[in-house]
Amino acid sequence: MNRLSRLAWWLVFIVGFLYFFLPLLGTFAFSMRSQPLFSAYAVVTDDPQFAETLIYSFIVGVLTIIVSIALIVPTAYWVRLRLPRLRPYIEFITLLPFVIPPIILVFGLLRTYSGGPLPLAGSDFGSNVLLVAAYTVLSFPYMYRAVDTGLRAIDVQSLTEASQSLGAGWLRILVQVIIPNLRVSLLSGAFLTLAIVVGEFTIATFLARPAFGPYISLLGGNKAYEPAAVSLISFGLTWIAMGLISLFGRGARTRVQVVGAR
Amino acid sequence: MAFLELSGIQKRFGETSAVIDFNLAAERGEFVSFLGPSGCGKTTTLRMIAGFEQPTAGTVAVDGKDITRRAPNQRNVGMVFQSYALFPNMTVAGNVGFGLRVRKQPKDRVAKRVTELLELIHLPDKADRYPYQLSGGQQQRVALARALAIEPQVLLLDEPLSALDAKIRVILRNEIRAIQRSLGITTVYVTHDQEEALSLSDRIVVMSEGRIEQIGSPFEVYNFPATSFVASFVGTLNVMTARVAGAAEGRLVMDGQPIRAARPVTIAPDGANVTIAFRPEMLSMGEAGANRLRGTVQDVTFLGSIVRIRVHLASGATVVSVDTFNDPNLTVPEAGAEVTISFPPEAVLVLEAPPAATAEDLIAEA
Amino acid sequence: MTAASSLTAPGAPAARPGRRFGFAWIGVVPFVLFAAGFLVLPTAYLLTGSLQDTHGQVTLQNYARLSEPNLASAYAASIEISLVTAVGGGIFGFLLAYAVIAGGLPRFLRNALMTFCGVASNFAGVPLALAFTFTLGASGLLTPLIKSLGITLNIYSKTALELAYMYFQFPLMVLIIAPAIDGLRRDWREAAENMGATSFQYWRYVAFPILLPSLLGTTILLFGNAFGAQATAYELSGGTINIVTIAITRQIRGDVVNDPGVGYALAMGMVVIMAVSIGAYSLLQRRAERWRR
């Protein structure tokens, strides 16, 4: 490696570094324009809506994780164990959310469930159900991949047969044998889900949910310095989620970190 | 002057020495193997010939020209990699012709040479296949053809057969040897498989921990190992300790029982301990030979054409292996049976005095 | 590995079909029902709606109307933005990944870059748009600097949106292409050198062709990633920029006087483009993996 080309690679890295940090710096500088210093952060964190929407989004995120795991783990496990012929089809379904971006998904959900036999979009509870359902669908691609690679790493067949020969039933096998062995995959899938759900805007807005994403947007339209503070807080939350993924995912074969469009 | 000459080669990676004072002179057309366990420096030495590593000291010369400082792509040395390293994006023909294409040779000449080489490796109909469509053995042949295409002065093979099945390994190694003979190309072959080295080579360089233990023909290395490492690494060997009783007459005492070597012991005086070795196939059950040892059969193992009997010597903890050819009429002693094993004085190899530290350790323990 | 475990291929337990297969399919019913209800059914609703006129008659008229100037230009703008950010983000992301993997930069920078790419590729939507506003907008941090260079950047413009999209596009490229660059084996370079190839020839004939399917595939994935994005564009432009996702937003809101069929056709057109790009991506990815065996 000669000196000139190494210099060029350093240059590339520095450009990338600046691209990454300048918007954050800009946001921070803007948030500091409110006097006294850090008052923007104080105002935001004192705003009851801040805590309410954040907690709401967090609860929705946790529910999404539970539903997603409850759907994906038994399915991926069962397909590996008994229905390998269905694998390509199940995989295809889990990739569909890449083809159907959130804006289309919420469009379809609104039209399908606004009237008809199941008018979920008409009530608060129904809308919450739709929100969790939509987020669960969005989590399919990476959840399934995480679980499937996790299952590949353990010998599902032998583990199941060993448990059965010791007298365990299906539920016990799943909860006490399979899921503990998928811990790393499930944790990274869970934190990724949180990173996406907390702050998601498109679906939450159209379902008129009191979520964190629409709250930031609302703030952005009404206030001057506070949105900068919230943006940075939101960035920090993403960073924490990703940090937890790499913390728990250390040594895991694949870290699933890629999600669809927003 | 030798065709391929390595003189005073040293290689250090930071604190550790990978190769220490390596000297070798190979004649034109000679087939030399580097044999040793992993980490003994054999691959590092090979990579220094190819130019992928720079020696810390010493020179590499081919045909009288010092190439030590030459870049790998200026050396005209063909290499076959352990992992084949075939380019996955090119067909067999593309791989084999690569070296000629980068040399800007005309298309028709490249095509002609590729056809020749595919004939040579018996894969004339696979020109348009991709590497992933070939078996491991076929991939290895293509890798060989690719290395030969540039008509290198020296051919280097880095454990080329280690990833293959036992049967294909034997077939391919015979092919490699036949091709090497027909082309008369100077070849260095790295392996950890003593059988491979013994069957292929004109000469073997046995290496351990960066040093050359012995250089010699397969016959010499197998029958007259220079060190106990060579003795134990090349073939199965009974390596044990004996006390010199009469150096001039080759009299020794092993495990309390007297034995005789064919030659006088020159490396140690009477009363000293030495390492001796004898091959299992030189031993036999019964009282036919001049040396006799009494013992108890510990276990019997069938190894196909050979039956290996391990005998616990009468007076101590020493276990000796005896190999006899398998034969349906053979009566094999049962475990626990009292037996006598015998061997001629020629079978006894007196190798060296055991390291002083070991002897002192024994005294300290006692 | 023991003899017993080496009998089965590692990581791929042999399936034993047949046993109780008759009822085994019941195991996947909850998942399939969920996907049907909340993914397939809504999409099917849009599809059937796009093929009907206001009286419920089957028609292709809605699709024909996508060629109207306003809608056609929305598609054109979406495609342009996606193309620019996919190619730009793809090239820069590749260079960045190569810099930290094989460019001789210190090892810790590689881990730092991977972490930041994980964060940045997921830091999209409203906060990202706000961050760019605070940096390049009317009173942004870098605005005076840019003005002094004689450049005027309208934060509501396509260029501004492209700059914002780049923030998650090139990190995504880094994340996906890094394993492919890692997959370039040292042996290949050495074999090429051994046969007399220069560094350039190695890149020209070996490394680049091997990476090409991954590079193309990932670029296409980036295209789809930008094409489907809504929140960032909505927040940055205040919903004024005319791209497909914003046009659909207006359709959902009912901001436009229009019959719903056009909105559905708009959505389905988008699904088709996404499907083509994701399909091309997985095809190329499979090709790249085939070589890697």
Coordinates of C-alpha atoms in Angstrom, one line a residue, chain B residues 23-359:
Chain B
N23 CA 19.5 -23.8 3.1
L24 CA 18.5 -25.8 0.1
A25 CA 19.9 -26.4 -3.4
A26 CA 17.5 -28.2 -5.8
E27 CA 18.6 -29.4 -9.2
R28 CA 16.8 -28.7 -12.4
G29 CA 13.8 -31.0 -12.6
E30 CA 14.0 -32.2 -9.0
F31 CA 10.9 -32.8 -7.0
V32 CA 11.5 -31.6 -3.4
S33 CA 8.9 -31.8 -0.6
F34 CA 8.8 -29.7 2.5
L35 CA 7.4 -32.0 5.2
G36 CA 6.4 -31.0 8.7
P37 CA 3.5 -30.3 11.1
S38 CA 1.5 -27.2 10.7
G39 CA 3.3 -24.1 11.9
C40 CA 6.8 -25.6 11.1
G41 CA 7.6 -22.8 8.6
K42 CA 7.2 -24.9 5.4
T43 CA 4.4 -22.8 3.9
T44 CA 6.2 -19.6 4.9
T45 CA 9.3 -20.8 3.0
L46 CA 7.3 -21.6 0.0
R47 CA 5.7 -18.2 0.0
M48 CA 9.1 -16.6 0.1
I49 CA 10.0 -18.5 -3.1
A50 CA 6.8 -17.2 -4.6
G51 CA 7.5 -13.6 -3.3
F52 CA 4.5 -13.2 -1.1
E53 CA 6.7 -13.0 1.9
Q54 CA 10.1 -11.2 2.1
P55 CA 12.8 -13.1 4.0
T56 CA 14.3 -11.2 6.9
A57 CA 17.7 -12.5 5.8
G58 CA 19.1 -14.7 3.0
T59 CA 18.6 -15.1 -0.7
V60 CA 16.4 -16.9 -3.2
A61 CA 18.0 -17.6 -6.5
V62 CA 16.5 -19.4 -9.6
D63 CA 18.9 -20.4 -12.4
G64 CA 21.7 -18.4 -11.0
K65 CA 19.6 -15.1 -10.7
D66 CA 18.9 -13.6 -7.3
I67 CA 15.1 -13.0 -7.2
T68 CA 14.9 -12.2 -3.5
R69 CA 13.7 -8.6 -4.0
R70 CA 11.6 -9.2 -7.1
A71 CA 7.8 -8.7 -6.9
P72 CA 5.7 -11.8 -7.1
N73 CA 4.4 -10.8 -10.6
Q74 CA 7.9 -10.6 -12.0
R75 CA 9.1 -14.0 -10.9
N76 CA 7.7 -16.6 -13.3
V77 CA 7.2 -19.1 -10.5
G78 CA 3.9 -21.1 -10.8
M79 CA 1.9 -21.7 -7.6
V80 CA -0.9 -24.1 -6.8
F81 CA -2.8 -23.0 -3.6
Q82 CA -4.2 -25.1 -0.9
S83 CA -7.7 -23.6 -1.5
Y84 CA -7.1 -23.8 -5.3
A85 CA -7.8 -20.0 -5.5
L86 CA -9.6 -20.4 -8.8
F87 CA -11.2 -17.2 -10.0
P88 CA -15.0 -17.9 -9.5
N89 CA -16.0 -15.4 -12.2
M90 CA -14.0 -17.2 -15.0
T91 CA -14.5 -20.4 -16.8
V92 CA -11.9 -23.2 -16.7
A93 CA -10.5 -21.9 -19.9
G94 CA -10.5 -18.3 -18.5
N95 CA -8.6 -19.4 -15.4
V96 CA -6.0 -21.5 -17.3
G97 CA -5.4 -18.7 -19.9
F98 CA -5.3 -15.9 -17.3
G99 CA -1.5 -15.8 -17.0
L100 CA -1.1 -15.7 -20.8
R101 CA -3.7 -13.0 -21.2
V102 CA -2.1 -10.7 -18.7
R103 CA 1.1 -11.2 -20.7
K104 CA -0.8 -9.9 -23.7
Q105 CA -0.3 -13.0 -25.8
P106 CA -2.4 -13.3 -29.0
K107 CA -5.8 -14.9 -28.5
D108 CA -5.2 -17.9 -30.8
R109 CA -2.0 -18.8 -28.9
V110 CA -3.8 -18.6 -25.6
A111 CA -6.5 -20.8 -26.9
K112 CA -4.1 -23.4 -28.2
R113 CA -2.1 -23.5 -25.0
V114 CA -5.3 -23.8 -22.9
T115 CA -6.4 -26.8 -25.0
E116 CA -3.0 -28.4 -24.6
L117 CA -3.1 -28.0 -20.8
L118 CA -6.7 -29.3 -20.5
E119 CA -5.6 -32.4 -22.4
L120 CA -2.7 -32.7 -20.0
I121 CA -4.9 -32.7 -17.0
H122 CA -7.5 -34.9 -18.7
L123 CA -10.3 -32.3 -18.7
P124 CA -10.6 -31.4 -22.3
D125 CA -14.4 -31.1 -22.3
K126 CA -14.6 -28.8 -19.2
A127 CA -13.3 -25.7 -20.8
D128 CA -16.5 -23.7 -20.5
R129 CA -17.4 -24.8 -17.0
Y130 CA -17.2 -22.5 -14.0
P131 CA -15.2 -23.6 -10.9
Y132 CA -18.3 -24.1 -8.8
Q133 CA -19.5 -26.7 -11.3
L134 CA -16.4 -28.9 -10.8
S135 CA -15.6 -31.4 -8.1
G136 CA -12.7 -30.7 -5.7
G137 CA -10.4 -32.9 -7.6
Q138 CA -11.2 -31.3 -10.9
Q139 CA -10.7 -27.9 -9.4
Q140 CA -7.3 -28.9 -8.2
R141 CA -6.3 -30.1 -11.7
V142 CA -7.4 -26.8 -13.2
A143 CA -5.3 -25.0 -10.6
L144 CA -2.4 -27.1 -11.7
A145 CA -3.0 -26.4 -15.3
R146 CA -3.3 -22.7 -14.6
A147 CA 0.0 -22.6 -12.8
L148 CA 1.7 -24.5 -15.6
A149 CA 0.3 -22.3 -18.3
I150 CA 2.8 -19.6 -17.9
E151 CA 5.6 -22.1 -18.3
P152 CA 7.1 -21.3 -14.9
Q153 CA 10.7 -22.0 -14.0
V154 CA 9.7 -23.5 -10.7
L155 CA 6.4 -25.0 -9.7
L156 CA 5.2 -24.5 -6.1
L157 CA 2.4 -26.6 -4.6
D158 CA 1.0 -25.7 -1.2
E159 CA -0.7 -28.7 0.4
P160 CA -2.6 -29.1 -2.9
L161 CA -4.4 -32.3 -1.9
S162 CA -5.3 -31.7 1.7
A163 CA -9.0 -30.8 1.0
L164 CA -9.7 -34.0 -1.0
D165 CA -10.9 -37.5 -0.3
A166 CA -8.3 -40.2 0.4
K167 CA -8.9 -42.0 -2.9
I168 CA -8.8 -38.9 -5.1
R169 CA -5.7 -37.8 -3.2
V170 CA -3.8 -40.9 -4.3
I171 CA -4.9 -40.7 -7.9
L172 CA -4.1 -37.0 -8.2
R173 CA -0.7 -37.3 -6.5
N174 CA 0.3 -39.9 -9.1
E175 CA -0.9 -37.6 -11.8
I176 CA 1.0 -34.6 -10.4
R177 CA 4.1 -36.7 -10.3
A178 CA 3.6 -38.0 -13.9
I179 CA 3.0 -34.5 -15.3
Q180 CA 6.0 -33.1 -13.3
R181 CA 8.2 -35.9 -14.8
S182 CA 7.0 -35.3 -18.3
L183 CA 7.6 -31.6 -18.2
G184 CA 10.8 -31.9 -16.2
I185 CA 9.9 -28.9 -14.1
T186 CA 11.6 -28.1 -10.8
T187 CA 9.0 -28.6 -8.1
V188 CA 8.6 -27.7 -4.4
Y189 CA 5.7 -29.5 -2.7
V190 CA 4.5 -28.6 0.8
T191 CA 2.7 -31.2 2.8
H192 CA 2.2 -32.5 6.3
D193 CA 1.3 -35.9 5.0
Q194 CA 4.4 -38.2 5.2
E195 CA 3.0 -40.7 2.9
E196 CA 2.5 -38.1 0.2
A197 CA 6.0 -36.8 0.7
L198 CA 7.5 -40.3 0.6
S199 CA 5.7 -41.4 -2.5
L200 CA 6.3 -38.3 -4.6
S201 CA 9.6 -36.8 -3.8
D202 CA 13.2 -37.0 -5.1
R203 CA 14.2 -35.4 -1.8
I204 CA 12.4 -34.5 1.4
V205 CA 13.1 -31.6 3.6
V206 CA 11.7 -32.4 7.1
M207 CA 11.0 -29.3 9.1
S208 CA 10.1 -28.6 12.7
E209 CA 9.6 -25.2 14.4
G210 CA 11.2 -23.3 11.6
R211 CA 14.3 -25.5 11.3
I212 CA 15.4 -28.1 8.9
E213 CA 15.6 -31.4 10.7
Q214 CA 16.8 -33.5 7.8
I215 CA 17.2 -33.3 4.0
G216 CA 17.4 -36.6 2.2
S217 CA 15.8 -39.1 -0.2
P218 CA 12.6 -40.8 1.0
F219 CA 14.6 -43.9 1.6
E220 CA 17.1 -42.1 3.8
V221 CA 14.5 -40.1 5.7
Y222 CA 12.5 -43.2 6.4
N223 CA 15.2 -45.7 7.2
F224 CA 17.8 -43.4 8.7
P225 CA 16.1 -40.6 10.5
A226 CA 18.6 -38.0 11.7
T227 CA 16.7 -36.9 14.7
S228 CA 14.0 -38.3 17.0
F229 CA 11.6 -35.8 15.5
V230 CA 12.1 -37.2 12.0
A231 CA 11.8 -40.7 13.3
S232 CA 8.5 -40.1 15.0
F233 CA 7.0 -37.8 12.3
V234 CA 7.9 -40.0 9.3
G235 CA 6.1 -43.3 9.8
T236 CA 5.1 -44.9 13.0
L237 CA 8.0 -45.6 15.2
N238 CA 8.7 -47.0 18.6
V239 CA 10.8 -44.3 20.2
M240 CA 12.2 -45.1 23.6
T241 CA 15.0 -44.5 26.0
A242 CA 17.9 -47.0 26.5
R243 CA 21.1 -47.1 28.5
V244 CA 24.4 -47.6 26.8
A245 CA 26.0 -50.8 28.2
G246 CA 28.9 -51.3 25.7
A247 CA 29.3 -48.5 23.3
A248 CA 31.9 -50.2 21.1
E249 CA 29.9 -53.3 20.5
G250 CA 26.5 -51.5 20.3
R251 CA 25.2 -53.1 23.5
L252 CA 22.3 -51.4 25.2
V253 CA 19.9 -52.1 28.0
M254 CA 16.3 -51.2 27.4
D255 CA 13.7 -51.7 30.1
G256 CA 16.1 -53.9 31.9
Q257 CA 16.5 -56.2 28.9
P258 CA 19.7 -56.3 26.9
I259 CA 19.6 -55.5 23.1
R260 CA 22.2 -55.0 20.5
A261 CA 22.5 -52.4 17.7
A262 CA 24.2 -53.2 14.4
R263 CA 26.7 -50.3 14.8
P264 CA 28.7 -49.0 17.7
V265 CA 27.2 -46.2 19.7
T266 CA 29.3 -43.1 19.0
I267 CA 27.2 -40.3 20.5
A268 CA 27.2 -41.3 24.1
P269 CA 29.6 -43.1 26.6
D270 CA 28.8 -46.2 28.6
G271 CA 26.2 -45.6 31.2
A272 CA 24.5 -42.7 29.4
N273 CA 20.9 -42.7 28.2
V274 CA 20.2 -42.5 24.5
T275 CA 17.0 -42.3 22.4
I276 CA 16.6 -45.4 20.2
A277 CA 13.9 -46.2 17.7
F278 CA 12.7 -49.1 15.7
R279 CA 9.9 -49.4 13.2
P280 CA 6.9 -51.7 14.0
E281 CA 7.3 -53.6 10.8
M282 CA 10.9 -54.6 11.7
L283 CA 9.6 -56.4 14.7
S284 CA 8.1 -59.9 14.8
M285 CA 6.5 -62.2 17.2
G286 CA 8.5 -65.3 18.2
E287 CA 12.2 -65.9 18.7
A288 CA 13.6 -65.4 15.1
G289 CA 15.8 -62.3 15.6
A290 CA 19.0 -61.7 17.6
N291 CA 17.2 -59.2 19.9
R292 CA 14.4 -60.6 22.1
L293 CA 12.1 -58.8 24.4
R294 CA 9.5 -60.4 26.7
G295 CA 6.2 -58.8 27.4
T296 CA 2.4 -59.0 27.6
V297 CA 0.0 -58.2 24.8
Q298 CA -1.9 -55.1 25.6
D299 CA -4.2 -54.9 22.6
V300 CA -4.5 -55.9 18.9
T301 CA -5.7 -53.5 16.2
F302 CA -6.6 -54.4 12.7
L303 CA -5.4 -51.8 10.2
G304 CA -6.5 -53.5 7.0
S305 CA -3.4 -55.0 5.4
I306 CA -1.5 -54.8 8.7
V307 CA -2.2 -56.0 12.2
R308 CA -0.7 -54.0 15.0
I309 CA 0.0 -55.7 18.3
R310 CA 1.0 -53.5 21.2
V311 CA 3.1 -55.2 23.8
H312 CA 3.6 -54.2 27.3
L313 CA 7.3 -55.0 28.2
A314 CA 7.7 -57.4 31.1
S315 CA 9.7 -55.2 33.5
G316 CA 8.3 -51.7 33.0
A317 CA 5.7 -49.4 31.6
T318 CA 7.2 -49.3 28.1
V319 CA 4.8 -50.2 25.2
V320 CA 6.1 -51.5 21.9
S321 CA 4.1 -51.7 18.7
V322 CA 4.6 -54.7 16.4
D323 CA 3.2 -54.8 12.9
T324 CA 2.7 -57.9 10.9
F325 CA 1.0 -58.4 7.6
N326 CA -2.5 -59.5 7.7
D327 CA -3.1 -63.1 6.6
P328 CA -6.2 -65.2 7.1
N329 CA -4.1 -67.9 8.6
L330 CA -2.5 -65.6 11.1
T331 CA -3.0 -66.6 14.7
V332 CA -3.2 -63.4 16.7
P333 CA -2.3 -63.5 20.3
E334 CA -5.0 -62.5 22.8
A335 CA -4.7 -59.5 25.1
G336 CA -2.9 -60.5 28.2
A337 CA -0.9 -63.3 26.5
E338 CA 2.7 -63.6 27.4
V339 CA 4.8 -63.2 24.2
T340 CA 8.3 -62.8 23.0
I341 CA 9.1 -60.3 20.3
S342 CA 12.3 -60.2 18.3
F343 CA 14.2 -58.0 15.9
P344 CA 17.5 -57.9 14.1
P345 CA 20.3 -55.5 15.4
E346 CA 19.9 -53.6 12.1
A347 CA 16.4 -52.5 13.2
V348 CA 17.8 -50.5 16.1
L349 CA 18.4 -46.8 15.4
V350 CA 20.4 -45.0 18.0
L351 CA 19.3 -41.4 17.5
E352 CA 20.6 -39.0 20.2
A353 CA 21.1 -38.5 23.9
P354 CA 17.8 -37.4 25.5
P355 CA 17.8 -33.7 26.4
A356 CA 19.8 -33.1 29.6
A357 CA 16.9 -31.2 31.1
T358 CA 14.6 -34.3 30.9
A359 CA 17.2 -36.5 32.7

